[in-house]
Amino acid sequence: MAAERLFGRAVPVRVQGRGCEERRLNVRVNIELLPTSNPVHKKDLAVRLTDDTDPFFLYNLVISEEDFQSLKSQQGLLVDFSAFPQKFIDLLQQCIQEQNKDTPRFLLQLVSAAPALDHTPVSLNVVETNPFKHLTHLSLKFLPGTDAEIKKFLANSLKCLKEDKLMLEEQLRKTEEDLTRQLSYTQQSLSEKSRELDKLKNEWTSYTTALTNKHSQELTNEKERALQAQTQYQQQHEQQKKELENLHQKSVQQLQNRLSELEVINKDLTERRYKGDSTVRELKAKLSGAEDECQRAKQEVLSLRRENTTLDAECHEKEKLINQLQTRVAVLEQEIKDKDQLVTRTKEVLDATQEQKVILEENTEEKQRHIEKLETTIKSLSAELLKANEIIKKLQGDLKTLMSKLKLKNTVTIQQEKLLGEKEERLQKEQRELQEMGQSLRMKEQELEVAPGGGIIIMEILQVCKLQEQLESTIQKLEESKQLLKTNENVISWLNRQLSEVQMAKRLDTSASTQGGGRAAASPHGMVQFNTQLSKLNRCSDAQTVTATSHPANKENGDPLGLESKYFKKKDDSIPLRGLSQNTLNSEYLRPYLPAKAQPAPKAAGTPASAYFPG
C-alpha cells in the first residue's frame, strides 16, 4: 500500500541554537500516513522536515499509536490519534497565515541543543504568543536523517524532479502546439475582420456625410421657426405683464382698506377680551365659593338623610311594638276569660283522666316487657348473624374445608328460617296490638277534645304523645329488623346456590382431569374463577351496610345495621356483614346467579343499597 500524503508546504520556522542568534528559515513540512503490518495499528504518522535550498537538510519523525499515547500523557493533549494529524495541520496553517504580521500570534520554533544544525536531534515547537507569555501547544522531537536516508531522500527527490521535468516538457509541447494552432486561427480571423472593418468604414463615411447635410438643412429651418415663435411670445408676455400690474395695484388697494378695517375690529376684540378675562376671573372665584357651599350642603343633606332614616326606623319599630302590645293585651284578656272557663271544666274531667292514665301505664308496662323480650330475641338473631359471618369467612379459606362448612351453613340457615318464621308471627301479633293501642289512643284523644280541661290534662296529653312516639319508634325498629332478616335470608339463599354451583364445577373439573392432560389445564382456571367468585361475594355484603347507614338514626354512629349498636358489638373473632360490595352486584358476572328481583338496576346518584336486595 502507498503512503497517504496529508500535507506538504513550506512553512516559516525560527531556528534557535545554543549560544547562537535566532534566524529564519523556510522549511518544507511533509505529513504522511504510512501503512504498517500490525493488524491492530494499521497506520503510523510520518513527519519529514526538508529545505529546498539544502538537499542534505533532513529530519524525520514516525509516531505510532503507542508513541502518541505517551506523547498525549506528557503534553496533556485532548485529541485522539485519528484526529491528531488534522489538528497538527490546522496549527501549521495558522502559522502560515500569521507569517506576514509584525508580531505573529502563532509561530514555529526549531530548537537544537548544538550551536548549529549539524546532524543533531531537534525539537519542533508550535508556540502561541500573548502579552503574558509564550504558550507551547505542541513539541515534537525530530531525528536527523542518516546517510542512507539522505541518499534515499535525494534519490526520491531526483526521481520526482525527473518526473516533474518530463511532465512539464510534455505540457510545454502541448501548449506550444495549442498556441501555434490558435495563432494561425487568430491571424485568419484578423484578416477577415480587417476586410470587414474597411467595408464598414466606407459605408459609415458615406452615411455620416448624408446625415450631416440633412441635419444642417433641418437645423436652419428650426432656427427660423424658433425666431418667429420667440417674437410672438415676447409680445404676449408684455401684454400679460401690463394686465398683471394693473390687477396687482387694485388688489393692493383693496388689501390696505381691508387691513385698516381689521385693525379697528382687532382693537374692539382686544378690549372685549380683557373685559371677558376679568369677568371670567370673578365668575371662577364665585364658582369655587359656590362649589364649597354645595359640598357643605351635600354633607348636611347626607347627615340629615341618615338621621331621617334612623328616625323612620325607630318610629316604625315603635309602631310595631305598640301594635304587638295592643294585640297581646287583647289576647291575654281573651285567654283569661278562656282559662276561667277551662278551670271549671278541667276539674270535672280530671278524675276520669287519672283513671285512664293508670290503665295506659299498665298497658305501656306490658308493652315494654314485650319489647324487652323482642330485644332479647333480636340479640340472639344478631349473634346468629355474626356466626353466619364467621362461616362465610371460613368458606373463603380454601376448597378443602368448604364442604364441611357448607353442612354447618345449611343447618344454620334451617334454624334461621325457623327463627324467622317465629319472629314473623311475633311481629304480626305486635302489629295487631299496636293497631289496637293506636285506636284506643285515638279514642282517648277524641274524648279529651270533647271534654273540658286545664293544664293537668295538657300534661297527660303530652305523656300520651310521648308513649305514642315510643311505640312508633319500636314499630320502626321491628320493621327494620324484619327487612334486615329478609335481606340476610336472600343473601344466604344466594350463597347456598353459589356454593352448590361451585361444588358441581369442582366435580366436573375432577372428572375432566382424569380423562386427559388437555382437559386438566382447565381445573386451575376453575379454581381461579371460584376464588374470584368468593372475593366478589365478600364485596357483595357491603350492599347491606349501605341499607343500614341510610337510616338517619345510625348515620352519626356509623352502625353497620338498622338496629341499635348494642346488639352488634364487634368481637375479636367476628366478621362484620360487609363482605359483599355494590360493585359486585353491579358486575355482569353475578347477574345470572341472582333472582330476577334481586338483580341490580343501573345505580343512580344517591340510590340506597337496599334497592338491590328487596325485602
Coordinates of C-alpha atoms in Angstrom, one line a residue:
M1 CA 0.0 0.0 0.0
A2 CA 1.2 3.5 -0.9
A3 CA 1.6 6.3 1.7
E4 CA -1.2 8.8 2.1
R5 CA 0.0 12.3 1.9
L6 CA -1.8 14.8 4.1
F7 CA 0.3 18.0 4.0
G8 CA 3.3 19.3 2.0
R9 CA 4.1 23.0 2.2
A10 CA 7.0 25.4 3.0
V11 CA 6.5 26.9 6.5
P12 CA 8.5 29.7 8.0
V13 CA 10.5 28.5 11.0
R14 CA 12.6 30.3 13.6
V15 CA 15.8 28.3 14.2
Q16 CA 17.4 28.6 17.7
G17 CA 20.7 27.1 18.6
R18 CA 22.7 27.1 21.8
G19 CA 24.7 30.3 22.0
C20 CA 23.6 31.5 18.5
E21 CA 21.3 34.1 17.3
E22 CA 17.8 33.3 16.1
R23 CA 17.4 33.0 12.3
R24 CA 14.5 32.5 9.9
L25 CA 14.3 29.5 7.6
N26 CA 11.7 28.2 5.2
V27 CA 11.3 24.5 5.9
R28 CA 9.1 22.2 3.9
V29 CA 6.9 20.0 6.2
N30 CA 5.6 16.8 4.7
I31 CA 3.0 14.8 6.7
E32 CA 2.1 11.3 5.6
L33 CA 0.2 8.2 6.9
L34 CA 2.4 5.1 6.4
P35 CA 0.8 1.6 6.3
T36 CA 2.1 -1.0 8.8
S37 CA 1.9 -4.7 9.1
N38 CA 0.5 -4.6 12.6
P39 CA -3.2 -5.6 12.4
V40 CA -4.1 -3.6 15.5
H41 CA -2.4 -0.3 14.5
K42 CA -2.8 -0.1 10.7
K43 CA -1.1 3.2 10.1
D44 CA 1.7 5.4 11.5
L45 CA 2.1 9.1 11.2
A46 CA 5.4 10.2 9.5
V47 CA 6.6 13.9 9.6
R48 CA 9.6 15.0 7.5
L49 CA 11.4 18.3 7.5
T50 CA 13.4 19.4 4.5
D51 CA 14.9 22.5 3.0
D52 CA 14.6 23.2 -0.7
T53 CA 17.9 25.1 -0.7
D54 CA 19.9 22.5 1.2
P55 CA 19.4 18.9 -0.1
F56 CA 21.2 17.4 3.0
F57 CA 18.7 19.0 5.5
L58 CA 16.6 16.1 6.5
Y59 CA 14.8 15.4 9.8
N60 CA 12.3 12.5 10.3
L61 CA 9.7 11.6 12.9
V62 CA 7.4 8.5 12.9
I63 CA 4.7 8.4 15.5
S64 CA 2.7 5.1 16.2
E65 CA -0.4 4.9 18.4
E66 CA 1.7 3.7 21.4
D67 CA 4.0 6.7 21.0
F68 CA 1.1 9.0 20.6
Q69 CA -0.4 7.8 23.9
S70 CA 2.9 8.6 25.7
L71 CA 3.0 12.0 23.9
K72 CA -0.6 12.7 24.9
S73 CA 0.0 12.0 28.6
Q74 CA 3.3 14.0 28.6
Q75 CA 1.9 17.1 26.9
G76 CA -1.7 16.9 28.1
L77 CA -3.3 16.6 24.6
L78 CA -7.1 16.2 24.4
V79 CA -7.4 14.6 20.9
D80 CA -7.1 11.0 19.7
F81 CA -4.6 9.6 17.3
S82 CA -7.1 9.7 14.4
A83 CA -7.8 13.5 14.9
F84 CA -4.2 14.4 15.7
P85 CA -2.9 14.9 12.1
Q86 CA -5.7 17.3 11.2
K87 CA -5.2 19.3 14.4
F88 CA -1.4 19.5 13.6
I89 CA -2.1 20.6 10.1
D90 CA -4.5 23.3 11.4
L91 CA -1.8 24.7 13.7
L92 CA 0.7 24.8 10.7
Q93 CA -1.8 26.7 8.6
Q94 CA -2.3 29.2 11.3
C95 CA 1.5 29.7 11.4
I96 CA 1.4 30.3 7.6
Q97 CA -1.4 32.8 7.9
E98 CA 0.5 34.8 10.7
Q99 CA 3.9 34.8 9.0
N100 CA 3.4 38.3 7.3
K101 CA 2.5 40.1 10.5
D102 CA 4.9 42.0 12.7
T103 CA 4.0 40.2 15.8
P104 CA 2.6 36.8 14.7
R105 CA 0.4 35.0 17.2
F106 CA 1.4 31.5 16.1
L107 CA 4.9 30.6 15.1
L108 CA 7.2 27.5 14.6
Q109 CA 10.4 27.2 16.5
L110 CA 13.1 24.6 15.6
V111 CA 15.3 24.3 18.7
S112 CA 18.6 22.5 18.7
A113 CA 20.9 21.7 21.7
A114 CA 24.0 22.2 19.4
P115 CA 25.2 25.6 18.2
A116 CA 24.2 24.7 14.6
L117 CA 22.0 22.2 12.9
D118 CA 24.8 19.7 12.5
H119 CA 23.1 16.3 12.3
T120 CA 21.8 16.6 15.9
P121 CA 18.2 15.9 17.2
V122 CA 16.0 18.9 17.2
S123 CA 12.5 19.7 18.5
L124 CA 9.8 21.5 16.6
N125 CA 7.6 23.6 18.8
V126 CA 4.2 25.2 17.9
V127 CA 4.2 28.4 20.1
E128 CA 1.3 30.9 20.7
T129 CA 2.4 34.3 21.9
N130 CA 0.3 36.6 24.1
P131 CA 1.1 39.7 26.2
F132 CA 1.9 37.5 29.2
K133 CA 4.0 34.5 28.0
H134 CA 4.7 32.1 25.2
L135 CA 2.5 29.0 25.2
T136 CA 3.8 25.8 23.6
H137 CA 0.9 23.9 22.2
L138 CA 2.9 21.0 20.8
S139 CA 6.6 19.9 20.9
L140 CA 7.8 17.1 18.6
K141 CA 11.4 15.7 18.6
F142 CA 12.9 15.0 15.2
L143 CA 16.0 12.9 14.5
P144 CA 18.5 13.8 11.7
G145 CA 18.5 11.6 8.7
T146 CA 21.3 9.0 8.3
D147 CA 23.4 8.8 5.1
A148 CA 21.2 6.0 3.8
E149 CA 18.0 8.0 4.5
I150 CA 19.6 11.1 2.9
K151 CA 20.6 9.1 -0.2
K152 CA 17.1 7.6 -0.4
F153 CA 15.6 11.1 0.0
L154 CA 17.9 12.5 -2.6
A155 CA 17.1 9.6 -5.0
N156 CA 13.4 10.1 -4.4
S157 CA 13.6 13.8 -4.9
L158 CA 15.7 13.4 -8.1
K159 CA 13.1 10.9 -9.3
C160 CA 10.3 13.3 -8.5
L161 CA 12.2 16.1 -10.3
K162 CA 12.7 14.0 -13.4
E163 CA 9.1 13.0 -13.4
D164 CA 8.1 16.7 -12.9
K165 CA 10.5 17.6 -15.7
L166 CA 9.1 15.1 -18.1
M167 CA 5.6 16.2 -17.2
L168 CA 6.4 19.8 -17.7
E169 CA 8.1 19.1 -21.1
E170 CA 5.0 17.3 -22.2
Q171 CA 2.8 20.1 -21.0
L172 CA 5.1 22.6 -22.8
R173 CA 4.9 20.7 -26.0
K174 CA 1.2 20.5 -25.9
T175 CA 0.9 24.2 -25.0
E176 CA 3.2 25.2 -28.0
E177 CA 1.0 23.1 -30.4
D178 CA -2.1 24.7 -29.0
L179 CA -0.7 28.2 -29.2
T180 CA 0.5 27.8 -32.8
R181 CA -2.9 26.5 -33.7
Q182 CA -4.6 29.3 -32.0
L183 CA -2.2 31.8 -33.6
S184 CA -3.0 30.7 -37.2
Y185 CA -6.7 30.7 -36.4
T186 CA -6.5 34.2 -35.0
Q187 CA -4.4 35.5 -37.9
Q188 CA -7.1 34.3 -40.4
S189 CA -9.9 35.8 -38.4
L190 CA -7.9 39.0 -38.1
S191 CA -7.5 39.3 -41.9
E192 CA -11.3 38.7 -42.3
K193 CA -12.2 41.2 -39.6
S194 CA -9.9 43.8 -41.1
R195 CA -11.6 43.5 -44.5
E196 CA -15.0 43.8 -42.9
L197 CA -13.8 46.8 -41.0
D198 CA -12.7 48.6 -44.2
K199 CA -16.1 48.0 -45.7
L200 CA -17.8 49.3 -42.6
K201 CA -15.6 52.4 -42.6
N202 CA -16.5 53.3 -46.2
E203 CA -20.2 52.8 -45.5
W204 CA -20.0 54.9 -42.3
T205 CA -18.3 57.8 -44.1
S206 CA -21.0 57.9 -46.8
Y207 CA -23.8 57.6 -44.3
T208 CA -22.3 60.4 -42.0
T209 CA -22.0 62.8 -44.9
A210 CA -25.6 62.3 -45.9
L211 CA -26.8 62.7 -42.3
T212 CA -24.8 65.9 -41.8
N213 CA -26.3 67.5 -44.9
K214 CA -29.8 66.5 -43.9
H215 CA -29.4 67.7 -40.3
S216 CA -27.9 71.1 -41.4
Q217 CA -31.0 71.9 -43.5
E218 CA -33.3 70.8 -40.7
L219 CA -31.4 72.9 -38.3
T220 CA -31.7 76.1 -40.4
N221 CA -35.4 75.6 -40.7
E222 CA -35.9 75.1 -37.0
K223 CA -33.9 78.2 -36.2
E224 CA -36.2 80.3 -38.4
R225 CA -39.3 78.8 -36.7
A226 CA -37.8 79.5 -33.2
L227 CA -37.1 83.1 -34.0
Q228 CA -40.7 83.7 -35.2
A229 CA -42.1 81.9 -32.0
Q230 CA -39.8 84.0 -29.8
T231 CA -41.1 87.3 -31.2
Q232 CA -44.7 86.2 -30.7
Y233 CA -44.1 85.0 -27.1
Q234 CA -42.4 88.3 -26.2
Q235 CA -45.4 90.3 -27.4
Q236 CA -47.8 88.1 -25.4
H237 CA -45.6 88.4 -22.4
E238 CA -45.5 92.2 -22.4
Q239 CA -49.3 92.4 -22.7
Q240 CA -49.8 89.9 -19.8
K241 CA -47.3 91.8 -17.7
K242 CA -49.2 95.1 -18.1
E243 CA -52.5 93.4 -17.2
L244 CA -51.0 91.8 -14.1
E245 CA -49.5 95.1 -12.9
N246 CA -53.0 96.7 -13.1
L247 CA -54.6 93.8 -11.2
H248 CA -51.8 93.9 -8.6
Q249 CA -52.3 97.6 -7.9
K250 CA -56.1 97.1 -7.5
S251 CA -55.6 94.1 -5.1
V252 CA -53.1 96.1 -3.0
Q253 CA -55.5 99.0 -2.5
Q254 CA -58.3 96.5 -1.5
L255 CA -56.0 94.8 0.9
Q256 CA -54.9 98.1 2.5
N257 CA -58.6 99.0 3.0
R258 CA -59.3 95.6 4.5
L259 CA -56.3 95.9 6.8
S260 CA -57.5 99.2 8.2
E261 CA -60.9 97.7 8.9
L262 CA -59.4 94.6 10.6
E263 CA -57.2 96.8 12.8
V264 CA -60.3 98.6 14.1
I265 CA -62.1 95.3 14.7
N266 CA -58.9 93.9 16.4
K267 CA -58.9 96.8 18.9
D268 CA -62.5 96.2 19.7
L269 CA -61.9 92.5 20.2
T270 CA -58.9 93.0 22.5
E271 CA -60.9 95.4 24.7
R272 CA -63.7 92.8 24.8
R273 CA -61.1 90.0 25.6
Y274 CA -59.7 92.0 28.6
K275 CA -63.2 92.6 29.9
G276 CA -64.1 88.9 29.4
D277 CA -61.0 87.7 31.2
S278 CA -61.8 89.9 34.2
T279 CA -65.4 88.6 34.3
V280 CA -64.1 85.0 34.0
R281 CA -61.9 85.5 37.0
E282 CA -64.7 86.9 39.0
L283 CA -67.0 84.0 37.9
K284 CA -64.3 81.5 38.8
A285 CA -64.0 82.9 42.3
K286 CA -67.8 82.8 42.7
L287 CA -67.9 79.3 41.3
S288 CA -65.3 78.0 43.8
G289 CA -67.2 79.6 46.7
A290 CA -70.5 78.1 45.3
E291 CA -68.9 74.6 45.0
D292 CA -67.7 74.7 48.6
E293 CA -71.1 75.7 49.8
C294 CA -72.6 73.0 47.6
Q295 CA -70.3 70.3 49.1
R296 CA -71.2 71.5 52.6
A297 CA -74.9 71.4 51.7
K298 CA -74.5 67.9 50.3
Q299 CA -72.8 66.7 53.5
E300 CA -75.6 68.3 55.6
V301 CA -78.2 66.6 53.3
L302 CA -76.5 63.2 53.8
S303 CA -76.3 63.6 57.5
L304 CA -80.0 64.7 57.6
R305 CA -81.0 61.7 55.4
R306 CA -79.2 59.3 57.7
E307 CA -80.9 60.9 60.8
N308 CA -84.2 60.7 58.9
T309 CA -83.7 57.0 58.1
T310 CA -82.8 56.2 61.7
L311 CA -85.8 58.1 63.0
D312 CA -88.1 56.4 60.5
A313 CA -86.8 53.0 61.5
E314 CA -87.2 53.8 65.2
C315 CA -90.7 55.2 64.6
H316 CA -91.6 52.1 62.6
E317 CA -90.3 49.8 65.3
K318 CA -92.2 51.7 68.0
E319 CA -95.4 51.5 66.0
K320 CA -94.8 47.7 65.6
L321 CA -94.3 47.4 69.3
I322 CA -97.4 49.4 70.0
N323 CA -99.5 47.1 67.7
Q324 CA -97.9 44.0 69.2
L325 CA -98.6 45.1 72.7
Q326 CA -102.2 46.0 71.9
T327 CA -102.8 42.6 70.2
R328 CA -101.1 40.9 73.2
V329 CA -103.3 42.7 75.7
A330 CA -106.4 41.7 73.7
V331 CA -105.1 38.1 73.5
L332 CA -104.3 38.0 77.2
E333 CA -107.7 39.3 78.1
Q334 CA -109.3 36.6 75.9
E335 CA -107.1 33.9 77.4
I336 CA -108.0 34.9 80.9
K337 CA -111.7 34.5 80.0
D338 CA -111.0 31.1 78.3
K339 CA -108.9 29.9 81.3
D340 CA -111.6 30.8 83.7
Q341 CA -114.0 28.6 81.7
L342 CA -111.4 25.8 81.3
V343 CA -110.7 25.7 85.0
T344 CA -114.3 24.8 85.7
R345 CA -114.3 22.1 83.0
T346 CA -110.9 20.5 83.9
K347 CA -112.0 19.8 87.5
E348 CA -114.7 17.6 86.2
V349 CA -112.5 15.7 83.7
L350 CA -109.5 15.3 86.0
D351 CA -110.9 12.2 87.8
A352 CA -111.7 10.4 84.5
T353 CA -108.3 11.2 83.0
Q354 CA -106.5 9.9 86.1
E355 CA -108.3 6.5 85.8
Q356 CA -107.4 6.3 82.1
K357 CA -103.8 7.2 82.9
V358 CA -103.5 4.3 85.3
I359 CA -104.9 2.0 82.6
L360 CA -102.5 3.3 80.0
E361 CA -99.5 3.0 82.3
E362 CA -100.3 -0.7 82.9
N363 CA -100.6 -1.2 79.1
T364 CA -97.3 0.6 78.5
E365 CA -95.5 -1.6 81.1
E366 CA -96.8 -4.7 79.4
K367 CA -95.6 -3.4 76.1
Q368 CA -92.3 -2.5 77.5
R369 CA -91.8 -6.0 78.9
H370 CA -92.9 -7.4 75.5
I371 CA -90.4 -5.1 73.8
E372 CA -87.6 -6.3 76.1
K373 CA -88.4 -9.9 75.1
L374 CA -88.2 -8.8 71.4
E375 CA -84.9 -7.2 72.0
T376 CA -83.5 -10.4 73.6
T377 CA -84.7 -12.3 70.5
I378 CA -83.1 -9.7 68.3
K379 CA -79.8 -10.1 70.2
S380 CA -80.0 -13.8 69.6
L381 CA -80.6 -13.2 65.9
S382 CA -77.6 -10.8 65.8
A383 CA -75.4 -13.5 67.4
E384 CA -76.6 -16.0 64.8
L385 CA -75.9 -13.5 62.0
L386 CA -72.4 -12.9 63.4
K387 CA -71.9 -16.7 63.4
A388 CA -73.0 -16.7 59.8
N389 CA -70.4 -14.1 59.0
E390 CA -67.7 -16.3 60.6
I391 CA -68.9 -19.2 58.5
I392 CA -68.6 -17.0 55.4
K393 CA -65.0 -16.1 56.3
K394 CA -64.1 -19.7 56.8
L395 CA -65.6 -20.5 53.4
Q396 CA -63.2 -18.1 51.9
G397 CA -60.3 -20.1 53.4
D398 CA -59.8 -22.9 50.9
L399 CA -61.8 -25.6 49.0
K400 CA -61.0 -28.5 51.3
T401 CA -62.7 -27.0 54.4
L402 CA -65.5 -25.6 52.2
M403 CA -67.6 -28.8 52.1
S404 CA -67.7 -29.3 55.8
K405 CA -68.6 -25.7 56.5
L406 CA -71.4 -26.0 53.9
K407 CA -73.1 -28.5 56.0
L408 CA -72.8 -26.3 59.1
K409 CA -74.1 -23.4 57.0
N410 CA -77.2 -25.4 55.9
T411 CA -78.0 -26.3 59.5
V412 CA -77.6 -22.7 60.5
T413 CA -79.9 -21.5 57.7
I414 CA -82.6 -24.0 58.6
Q415 CA -82.5 -22.8 62.2
Q416 CA -82.6 -19.2 61.0
E417 CA -85.6 -20.0 58.8
K418 CA -87.4 -21.4 61.8
L419 CA -86.5 -18.4 63.9
L420 CA -87.6 -16.1 61.1
G421 CA -91.0 -17.8 61.0
E422 CA -91.4 -17.4 64.7
K423 CA -90.2 -13.8 64.6
E424 CA -92.7 -13.0 61.8
E425 CA -95.6 -14.4 63.9
R426 CA -94.5 -12.4 66.9
L427 CA -94.2 -9.3 64.7
Q428 CA -97.7 -9.8 63.4
K429 CA -99.0 -10.1 66.9
E430 CA -97.2 -7.0 68.0
Q431 CA -98.5 -5.1 65.0
R432 CA -102.1 -6.1 65.9
E433 CA -101.6 -5.0 69.5
L434 CA -100.1 -1.7 68.3
Q435 CA -103.0 -1.1 66.0
E436 CA -105.4 -1.7 68.9
M437 CA -103.4 0.7 71.1
G438 CA -103.4 3.3 68.4
Q439 CA -107.2 3.0 68.1
S440 CA -107.6 3.3 71.8
L441 CA -105.3 6.3 71.8
R442 CA -107.3 8.0 69.1
M443 CA -110.5 7.3 71.1
K444 CA -108.8 8.9 74.1
E445 CA -107.7 11.9 72.1
Q446 CA -111.3 12.4 70.8
E447 CA -112.7 12.2 74.3
L448 CA -110.1 14.7 75.5
E449 CA -111.0 17.1 72.7
V450 CA -114.7 16.9 73.7
A451 CA -114.2 17.1 77.5
P452 CA -113.2 20.4 79.2
G453 CA -109.8 20.5 81.0
G454 CA -106.9 22.6 82.2
G455 CA -103.1 22.4 82.5
I456 CA -103.1 18.9 84.1
I457 CA -105.0 17.5 81.1
I458 CA -102.4 19.0 78.7
M459 CA -99.6 17.3 80.7
E460 CA -101.4 14.0 80.4
I461 CA -101.8 14.5 76.7
L462 CA -98.1 15.2 76.4
Q463 CA -97.3 12.0 78.2
V464 CA -99.6 10.1 76.0
C465 CA -97.9 11.6 72.9
K466 CA -94.5 10.5 74.3
L467 CA -95.8 7.0 74.8
Q468 CA -97.2 7.0 71.2
E469 CA -93.8 8.2 69.9
Q470 CA -92.0 5.3 71.8
L471 CA -94.5 2.9 70.3
E472 CA -93.9 4.2 66.8
S473 CA -90.1 4.0 67.3
T474 CA -90.4 0.4 68.4
I475 CA -92.6 -0.3 65.3
Q476 CA -89.9 1.2 63.1
K477 CA -87.2 -0.9 64.7
L478 CA -89.2 -4.0 64.3
E479 CA -89.9 -3.2 60.6
E480 CA -86.2 -2.5 60.0
S481 CA -85.2 -5.8 61.7
K482 CA -87.7 -7.6 59.6
Q483 CA -86.3 -6.1 56.4
L484 CA -82.8 -6.9 57.6
L485 CA -83.7 -10.5 58.2
K486 CA -85.3 -10.8 54.8
T487 CA -82.1 -9.3 53.1
N488 CA -79.9 -11.7 55.1
E489 CA -82.2 -14.6 54.1
N490 CA -81.8 -13.6 50.4
V491 CA -78.0 -13.4 50.7
I492 CA -77.8 -16.8 52.5
S493 CA -80.0 -18.5 49.8
W494 CA -77.9 -16.9 47.1
L495 CA -74.7 -18.1 48.8
N496 CA -76.1 -21.6 49.0
R497 CA -76.8 -21.6 45.3
Q498 CA -73.4 -20.3 44.6
L499 CA -71.7 -23.0 46.8
S500 CA -73.8 -25.7 45.1
E501 CA -72.7 -24.4 41.7
V502 CA -69.1 -24.3 42.8
Q503 CA -69.3 -27.9 44.1
M504 CA -70.7 -29.0 40.8
A505 CA -67.9 -27.2 38.9
K506 CA -65.4 -28.8 41.2
R507 CA -66.8 -32.3 40.4
L508 CA -66.8 -31.6 36.7
D509 CA -63.1 -30.4 36.9
T510 CA -62.1 -33.5 38.8
S511 CA -63.8 -35.8 36.2
A512 CA -62.2 -33.8 33.3
S513 CA -58.8 -34.1 34.9
T514 CA -59.0 -37.9 34.9
Q515 CA -59.9 -38.1 31.2
G516 CA -56.8 -36.3 29.7
G517 CA -53.9 -33.9 30.1
G518 CA -55.5 -31.4 27.7
R519 CA -58.6 -31.1 30.0
A520 CA -56.6 -31.0 33.2
A521 CA -55.4 -27.5 32.3
A522 CA -59.0 -26.2 32.9
S523 CA -59.1 -27.1 36.6
P524 CA -56.8 -24.2 37.7
H525 CA -58.9 -21.9 35.7
G526 CA -62.0 -23.1 37.6
M527 CA -60.2 -22.6 40.9
V528 CA -59.3 -19.1 39.9
Q529 CA -62.9 -18.5 38.8
F530 CA -64.2 -19.8 42.2
N531 CA -61.7 -17.6 44.1
T532 CA -62.9 -14.6 42.1
Q533 CA -66.5 -15.5 42.9
L534 CA -65.7 -15.7 46.6
S535 CA -64.0 -12.3 46.5
K536 CA -67.0 -10.9 44.7
L537 CA -69.3 -12.4 47.4
N538 CA -67.2 -10.7 50.1
R539 CA -67.7 -7.4 48.3
C540 CA -71.5 -8.1 48.0
S541 CA -72.1 -7.8 51.8
D542 CA -71.1 -4.1 51.6
A543 CA -74.5 -3.5 50.0
Q544 CA -76.2 -4.5 53.3
T545 CA -74.1 -1.9 55.2
V546 CA -75.4 0.8 52.8
T547 CA -79.0 0.0 53.8
A548 CA -78.1 0.3 57.4
T549 CA -76.2 3.5 57.1
S550 CA -79.1 5.1 55.0
H551 CA -81.2 5.1 58.3
P552 CA -80.9 8.5 59.9
A553 CA -80.7 7.2 63.4
N554 CA -77.5 5.2 62.8
K555 CA -75.8 7.6 60.3
E556 CA -73.9 9.5 63.0
N557 CA -72.7 6.4 64.9
G558 CA -71.8 4.6 61.7
D559 CA -73.5 1.3 62.8
P560 CA -73.4 -1.5 60.2
L561 CA -77.1 -2.4 60.6
G562 CA -80.5 -0.8 61.1
L563 CA -80.7 -1.9 64.8
E564 CA -79.1 -0.2 67.8
S565 CA -75.3 -0.6 68.2
K566 CA -75.6 -2.6 71.5
Y567 CA -76.9 -5.6 69.5
F568 CA -74.0 -5.7 67.2
K569 CA -70.9 -5.2 69.3
K570 CA -67.8 -6.3 67.4
K571 CA -66.0 -9.3 68.7
D572 CA -62.4 -10.2 68.2
D573 CA -63.2 -13.3 66.3
S574 CA -66.2 -12.0 64.4
I575 CA -66.6 -10.6 60.8
P576 CA -69.0 -7.7 60.0
L577 CA -71.6 -8.2 57.4
R578 CA -69.7 -6.3 54.9
G579 CA -68.2 -9.0 52.7
L580 CA -70.1 -8.1 49.6
S581 CA -69.8 -4.7 47.8
Q582 CA -72.1 -2.9 45.5
N583 CA -69.6 -3.2 42.7
T584 CA -70.0 -7.0 42.8
L585 CA -73.8 -6.7 42.5
N586 CA -73.4 -4.3 39.6
S587 CA -71.0 -6.7 37.8
E588 CA -72.2 -8.7 34.8
Y589 CA -70.7 -11.8 36.3
L590 CA -73.2 -12.2 39.2
R591 CA -76.3 -11.3 37.3
P592 CA -77.1 -14.8 36.1
Y593 CA -76.9 -16.1 39.7
L594 CA -79.2 -13.6 41.3
P595 CA -83.0 -13.8 41.2
A596 CA -84.9 -11.5 38.9
K597 CA -86.0 -9.2 41.7
A598 CA -82.5 -9.1 43.3
Q599 CA -80.6 -8.2 40.1
P600 CA -79.1 -4.7 40.4
A601 CA -80.6 -1.9 38.5
P602 CA -78.5 0.9 37.0
K603 CA -77.3 2.8 40.0
A604 CA -78.0 6.5 40.1
A605 CA -76.5 9.1 42.4
G606 CA -77.8 8.6 45.9
T607 CA -79.5 5.2 45.3
P608 CA -79.5 3.2 48.6
A609 CA -78.1 -0.3 48.6
S610 CA -81.3 -1.8 50.0
A611 CA -82.7 -1.5 46.5
Y612 CA -80.5 -4.4 45.4
F613 CA -82.0 -6.8 48.0
P614 CA -85.7 -6.0 48.3
G615 CA -87.5 -7.4 51.3

